[in-house]
Short mmCIF file of C-alpha atoms and ligand atoms in Angstrom, two decimals:
data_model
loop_
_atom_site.label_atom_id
_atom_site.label_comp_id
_atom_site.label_asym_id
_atom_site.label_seq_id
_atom_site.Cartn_x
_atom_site.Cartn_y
_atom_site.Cartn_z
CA UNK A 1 -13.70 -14.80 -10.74
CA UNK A 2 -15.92 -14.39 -7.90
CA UNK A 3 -15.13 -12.95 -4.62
CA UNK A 4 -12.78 -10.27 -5.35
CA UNK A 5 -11.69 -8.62 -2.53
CA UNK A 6 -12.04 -4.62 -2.50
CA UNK A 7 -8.60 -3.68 -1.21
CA UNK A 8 -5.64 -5.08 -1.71
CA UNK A 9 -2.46 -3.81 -0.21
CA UNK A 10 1.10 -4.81 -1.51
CA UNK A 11 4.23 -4.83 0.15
CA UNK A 12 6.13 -4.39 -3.55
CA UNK A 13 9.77 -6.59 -1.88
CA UNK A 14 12.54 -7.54 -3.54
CA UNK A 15 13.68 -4.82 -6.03
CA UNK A 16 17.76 -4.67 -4.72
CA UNK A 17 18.08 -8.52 -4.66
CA UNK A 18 16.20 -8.90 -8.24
CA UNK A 19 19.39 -6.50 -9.69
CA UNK A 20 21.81 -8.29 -7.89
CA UNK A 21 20.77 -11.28 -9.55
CA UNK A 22 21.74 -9.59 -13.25
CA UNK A 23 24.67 -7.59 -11.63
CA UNK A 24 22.73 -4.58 -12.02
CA UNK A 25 23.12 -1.36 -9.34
CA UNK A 26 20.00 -1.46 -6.82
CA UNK A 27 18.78 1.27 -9.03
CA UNK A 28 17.96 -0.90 -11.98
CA UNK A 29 16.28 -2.84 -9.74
CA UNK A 30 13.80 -0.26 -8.44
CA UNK A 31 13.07 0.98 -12.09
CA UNK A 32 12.09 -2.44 -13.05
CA UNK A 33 9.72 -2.25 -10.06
CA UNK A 34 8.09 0.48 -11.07
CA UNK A 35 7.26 -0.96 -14.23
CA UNK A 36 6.01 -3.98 -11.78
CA UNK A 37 4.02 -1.15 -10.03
CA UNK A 38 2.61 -0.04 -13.23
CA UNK A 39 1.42 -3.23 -14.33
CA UNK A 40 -0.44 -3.94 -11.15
CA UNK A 41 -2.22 -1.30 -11.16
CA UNK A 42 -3.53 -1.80 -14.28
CA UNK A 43 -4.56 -5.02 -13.43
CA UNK A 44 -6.02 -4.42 -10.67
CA UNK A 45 -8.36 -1.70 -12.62
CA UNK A 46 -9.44 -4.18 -15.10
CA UNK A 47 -10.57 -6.68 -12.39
CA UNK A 48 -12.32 -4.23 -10.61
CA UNK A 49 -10.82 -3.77 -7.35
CA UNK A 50 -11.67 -0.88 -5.87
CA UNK A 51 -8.43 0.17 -3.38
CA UNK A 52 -4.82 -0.76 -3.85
CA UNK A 53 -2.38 0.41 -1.28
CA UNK A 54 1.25 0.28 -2.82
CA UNK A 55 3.87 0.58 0.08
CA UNK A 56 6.94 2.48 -1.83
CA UNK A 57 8.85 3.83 1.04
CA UNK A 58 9.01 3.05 4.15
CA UNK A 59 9.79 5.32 7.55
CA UNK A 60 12.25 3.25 8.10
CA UNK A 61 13.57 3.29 4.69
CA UNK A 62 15.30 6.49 5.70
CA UNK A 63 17.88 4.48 6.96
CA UNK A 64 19.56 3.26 3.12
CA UNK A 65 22.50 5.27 2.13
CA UNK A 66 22.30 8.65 0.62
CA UNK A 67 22.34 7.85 -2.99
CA UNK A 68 19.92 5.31 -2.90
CA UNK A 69 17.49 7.04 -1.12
CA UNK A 70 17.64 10.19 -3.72
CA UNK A 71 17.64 7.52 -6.31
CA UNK A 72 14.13 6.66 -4.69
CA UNK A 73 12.81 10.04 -4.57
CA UNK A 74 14.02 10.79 -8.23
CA UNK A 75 12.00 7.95 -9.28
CA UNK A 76 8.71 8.88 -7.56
CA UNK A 77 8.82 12.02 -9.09
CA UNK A 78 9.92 11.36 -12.66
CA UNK A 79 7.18 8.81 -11.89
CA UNK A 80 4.72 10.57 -11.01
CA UNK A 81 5.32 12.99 -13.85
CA UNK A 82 5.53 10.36 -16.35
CA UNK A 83 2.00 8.23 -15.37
CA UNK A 84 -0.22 11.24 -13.80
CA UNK A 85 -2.10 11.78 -17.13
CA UNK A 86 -2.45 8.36 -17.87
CA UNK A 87 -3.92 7.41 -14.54
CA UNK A 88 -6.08 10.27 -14.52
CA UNK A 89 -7.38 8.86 -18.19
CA UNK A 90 -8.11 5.97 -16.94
CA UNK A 91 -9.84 7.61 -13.96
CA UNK A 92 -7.76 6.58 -11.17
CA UNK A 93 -7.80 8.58 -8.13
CA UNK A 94 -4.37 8.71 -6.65
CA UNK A 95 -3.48 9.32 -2.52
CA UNK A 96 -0.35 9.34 -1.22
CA UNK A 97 -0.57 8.43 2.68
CA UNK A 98 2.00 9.21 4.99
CA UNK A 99 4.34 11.81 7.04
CA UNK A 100 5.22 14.33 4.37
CA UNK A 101 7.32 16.68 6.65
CA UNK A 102 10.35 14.99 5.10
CA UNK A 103 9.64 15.57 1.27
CA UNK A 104 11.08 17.65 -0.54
CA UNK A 105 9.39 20.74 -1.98
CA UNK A 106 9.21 19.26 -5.43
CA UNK A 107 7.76 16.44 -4.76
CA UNK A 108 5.09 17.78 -2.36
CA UNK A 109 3.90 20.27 -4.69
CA UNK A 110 3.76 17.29 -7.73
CA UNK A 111 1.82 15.11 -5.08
CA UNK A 112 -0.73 17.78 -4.31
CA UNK A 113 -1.32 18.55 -8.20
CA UNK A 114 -1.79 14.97 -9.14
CA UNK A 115 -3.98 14.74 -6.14
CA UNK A 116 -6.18 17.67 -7.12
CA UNK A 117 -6.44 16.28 -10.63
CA UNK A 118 -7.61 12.88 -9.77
CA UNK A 119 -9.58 13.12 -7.04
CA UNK A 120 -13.20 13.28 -8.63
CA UNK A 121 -12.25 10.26 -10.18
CA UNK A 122 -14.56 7.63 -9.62
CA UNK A 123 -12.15 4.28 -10.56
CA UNK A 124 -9.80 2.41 -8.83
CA UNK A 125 -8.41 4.05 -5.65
CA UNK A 126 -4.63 4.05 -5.74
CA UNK A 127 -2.77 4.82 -2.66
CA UNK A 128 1.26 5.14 -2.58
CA UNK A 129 2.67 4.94 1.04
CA UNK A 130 5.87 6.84 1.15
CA UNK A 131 7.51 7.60 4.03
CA UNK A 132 4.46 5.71 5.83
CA UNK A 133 4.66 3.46 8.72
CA UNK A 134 1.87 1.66 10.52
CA UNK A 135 3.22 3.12 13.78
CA UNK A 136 3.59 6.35 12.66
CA UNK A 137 -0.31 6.50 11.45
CA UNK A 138 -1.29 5.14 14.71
CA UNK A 139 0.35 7.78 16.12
CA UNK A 140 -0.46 10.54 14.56
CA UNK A 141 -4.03 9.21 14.87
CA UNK A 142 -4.22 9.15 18.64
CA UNK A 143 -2.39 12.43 19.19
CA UNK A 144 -5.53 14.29 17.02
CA UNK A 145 -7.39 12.25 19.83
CA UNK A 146 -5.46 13.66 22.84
CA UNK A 147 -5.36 17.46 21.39
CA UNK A 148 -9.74 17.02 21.55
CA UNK A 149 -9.25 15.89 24.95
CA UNK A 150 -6.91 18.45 25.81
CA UNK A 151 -9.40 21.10 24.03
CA UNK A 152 -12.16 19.58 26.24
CA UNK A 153 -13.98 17.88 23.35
CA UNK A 154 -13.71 14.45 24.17
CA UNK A 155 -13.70 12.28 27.93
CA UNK A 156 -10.54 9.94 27.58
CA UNK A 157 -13.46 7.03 28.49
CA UNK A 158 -14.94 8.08 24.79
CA UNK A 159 -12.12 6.38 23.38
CA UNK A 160 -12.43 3.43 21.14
CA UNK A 161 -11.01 1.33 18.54
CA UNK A 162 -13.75 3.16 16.21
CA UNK A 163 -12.58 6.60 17.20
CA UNK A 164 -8.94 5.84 16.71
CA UNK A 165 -9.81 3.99 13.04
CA UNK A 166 -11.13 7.35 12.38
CA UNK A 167 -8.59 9.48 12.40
CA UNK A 168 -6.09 6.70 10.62
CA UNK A 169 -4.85 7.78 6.99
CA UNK A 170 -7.49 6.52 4.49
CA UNK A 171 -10.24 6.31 6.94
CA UNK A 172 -12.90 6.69 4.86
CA UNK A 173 -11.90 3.61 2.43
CA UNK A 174 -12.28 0.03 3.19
CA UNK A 175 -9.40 -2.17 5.42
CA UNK A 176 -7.18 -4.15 3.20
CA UNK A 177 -8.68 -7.58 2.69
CA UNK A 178 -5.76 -9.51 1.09
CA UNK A 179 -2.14 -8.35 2.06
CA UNK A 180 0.81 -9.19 -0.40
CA UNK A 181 4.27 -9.48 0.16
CA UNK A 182 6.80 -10.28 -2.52
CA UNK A 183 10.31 -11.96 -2.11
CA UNK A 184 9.75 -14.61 0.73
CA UNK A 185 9.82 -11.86 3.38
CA UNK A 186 7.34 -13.10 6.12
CA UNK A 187 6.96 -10.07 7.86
CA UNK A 188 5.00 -6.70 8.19
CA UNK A 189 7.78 -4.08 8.26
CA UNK A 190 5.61 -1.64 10.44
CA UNK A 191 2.98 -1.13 6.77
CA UNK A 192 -0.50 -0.56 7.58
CA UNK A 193 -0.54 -2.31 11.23
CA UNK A 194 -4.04 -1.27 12.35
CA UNK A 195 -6.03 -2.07 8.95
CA UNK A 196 -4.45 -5.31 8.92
CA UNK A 197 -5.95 -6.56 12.09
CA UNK A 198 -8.05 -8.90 9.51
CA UNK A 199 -6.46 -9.01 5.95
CA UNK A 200 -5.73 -12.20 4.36
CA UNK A 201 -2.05 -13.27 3.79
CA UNK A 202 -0.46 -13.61 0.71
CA UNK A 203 3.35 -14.41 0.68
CA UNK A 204 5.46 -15.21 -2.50
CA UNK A 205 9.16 -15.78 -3.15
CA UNK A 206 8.71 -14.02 -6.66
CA UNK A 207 11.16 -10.57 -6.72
CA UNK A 208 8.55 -7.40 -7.34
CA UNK A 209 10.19 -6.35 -10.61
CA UNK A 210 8.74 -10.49 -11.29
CA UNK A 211 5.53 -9.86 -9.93
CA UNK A 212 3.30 -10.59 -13.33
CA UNK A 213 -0.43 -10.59 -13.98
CA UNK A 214 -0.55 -14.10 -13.15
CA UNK A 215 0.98 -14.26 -10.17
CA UNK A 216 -1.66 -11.49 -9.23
CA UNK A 217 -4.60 -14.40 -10.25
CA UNK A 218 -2.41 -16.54 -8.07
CA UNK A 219 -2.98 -14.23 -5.09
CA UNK A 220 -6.62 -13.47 -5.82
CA UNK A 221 -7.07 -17.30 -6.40
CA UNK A 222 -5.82 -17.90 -2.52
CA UNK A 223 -8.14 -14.98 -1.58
CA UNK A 224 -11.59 -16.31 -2.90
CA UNK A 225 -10.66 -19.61 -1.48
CA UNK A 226 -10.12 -18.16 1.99
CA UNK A 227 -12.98 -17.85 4.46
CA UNK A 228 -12.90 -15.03 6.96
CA UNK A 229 -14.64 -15.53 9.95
CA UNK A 230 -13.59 -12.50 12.06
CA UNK A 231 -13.85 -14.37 15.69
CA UNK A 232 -17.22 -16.38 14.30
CA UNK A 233 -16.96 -20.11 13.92
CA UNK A 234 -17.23 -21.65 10.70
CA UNK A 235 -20.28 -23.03 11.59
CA UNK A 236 -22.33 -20.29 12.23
CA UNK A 237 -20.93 -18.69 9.04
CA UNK A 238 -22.22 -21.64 7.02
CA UNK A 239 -25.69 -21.32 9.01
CA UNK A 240 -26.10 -17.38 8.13
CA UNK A 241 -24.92 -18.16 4.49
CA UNK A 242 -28.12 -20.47 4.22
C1 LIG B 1 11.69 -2.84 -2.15
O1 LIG B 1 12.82 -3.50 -2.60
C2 LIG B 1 11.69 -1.38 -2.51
C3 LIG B 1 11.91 -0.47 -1.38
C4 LIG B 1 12.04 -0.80 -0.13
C5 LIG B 1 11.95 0.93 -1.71
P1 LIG B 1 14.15 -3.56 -1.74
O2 LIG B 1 15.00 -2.39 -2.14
O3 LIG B 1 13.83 -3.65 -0.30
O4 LIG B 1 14.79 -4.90 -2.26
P2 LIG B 1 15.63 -5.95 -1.44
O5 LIG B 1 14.82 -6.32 -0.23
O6 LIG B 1 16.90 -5.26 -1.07
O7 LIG B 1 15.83 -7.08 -2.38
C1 LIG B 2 9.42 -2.66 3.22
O1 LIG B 2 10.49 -3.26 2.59
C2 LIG B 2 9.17 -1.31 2.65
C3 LIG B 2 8.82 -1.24 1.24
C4 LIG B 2 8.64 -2.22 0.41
C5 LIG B 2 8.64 0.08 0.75
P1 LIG B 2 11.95 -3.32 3.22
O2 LIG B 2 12.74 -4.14 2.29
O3 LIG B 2 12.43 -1.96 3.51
O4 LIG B 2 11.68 -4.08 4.60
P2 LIG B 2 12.72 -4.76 5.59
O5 LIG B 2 13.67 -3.70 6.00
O6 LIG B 2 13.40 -5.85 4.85
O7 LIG B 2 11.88 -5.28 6.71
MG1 LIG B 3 13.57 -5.23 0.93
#
């Protein structure tokens, strides 16, 4: 297939309605998601995309009750223990993006380890968002800015959409160029609001524990068929492309 784009970001939806379904606790639904997760990624690696951006948790996802929210962080790290050798073997260099004041210890330390271990990979780029949200990252992003004006390093007039991009999470790899969202939700849910400003949209009702290899193809199908203009009209696009 030609024309596959080089990040994909997925907004993996539909894990407590999928275990609802069987009369299953939410829980069962979010370990069949993982395996969903799993199965992506390796698909993605075989059709040689370079970045995918999984969104796991989000900041608002705080808001869940108790148990399922420890259920969550149980999984990423039982997860993470589970899969880091086998991602590393298949040279996948893993990020996690996000605030990470609100981790626990654990977890931090198993984040920072698998990091270490993968990062001279040179394969697909995997990047979990947990406890992420578009807002936040902006954020975060334009407060560095203000501390180098404060420091007298930078005149607010220097400023720019290029200087705020900059100092996003993941700054240094490509914007998403097709966006995903499982389980007929047609919204963003504050994920990656900035790097979005041009991805292509992908929507499907399918649950994520449901979200198979060739519903992927579907996606990628919609992708290669899509032309992005980015403000140009079609027209010129068709007279540079000749
Ligand atoms: C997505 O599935 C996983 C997380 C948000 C962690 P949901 O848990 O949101 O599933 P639904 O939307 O309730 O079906
Ligand atoms: C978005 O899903 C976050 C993740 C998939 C991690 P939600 O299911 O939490 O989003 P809303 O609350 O329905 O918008
Ligand atoms: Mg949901």
């Amino acid at each position: 297939m030609f024309n596959i784009p080089r990040h994909v970001a997925i907004i993996m939806d539909g894990n407590g309605r999928w275990a609802k379904q069987r009369f299953m606790p939410r829980l069962a639904g979010h370990r069949a998601g993982m395996e969903a997760a799993r199965q992506v990624v390796k698909n993605c690696a075989k059709r040689q995309i370079k970045v995918l951006s999984l969104f796991a948790f989000s900041s608002e996802n705080w808001r869940r009750p108790a148990q399922e929210v420890s259920h969550l962080m149980d999984l990423f790290l039982t997860g993470l223990e589970r899969e880091a050798q086998m991602l590393h073997e298949n040279n996948v260099q893993l990020r996690f993006i996000g605030d990470r004041s609100r981790l626990s210890e654990k977890l931090l330390k198993k984040i920072s380890d698998v990091e270490a271990l993968t990062k001279p990979n040179a394969g697909l780029v995997l990047i979990i968002a947990v406890d992420y949200g578009g807002q936040w990252d902006i954020t975060q992003a334009v407060q560095k800015l203000a501390r180098a004006v404060e420091d007298g390093a930078l005149r607010s007039a220097d400023i720019t959409a290029d200087s705020i991009a900059a100092h996003l999470s993941f700054a240094d790899l490509p914007d998403p160029d097709l966006f995903i969202r499982t389980s007929g939700e047609l919204r963003m849910s504050n994920f990656m609001l900035w790097q979005l400003a041009y991805a292509e949209l992908f929507f499907t009702d399918v649950l994520w524990p449901d979200f198979s290899e060739k519903e992927l193809d579907l996606a990628l199908a919609h992708y290669a068929k899509r032309e992005r203009r980015y403000g140009h009209s079609s027209e010129q696009l068709s007279e540079n492309s000749c």
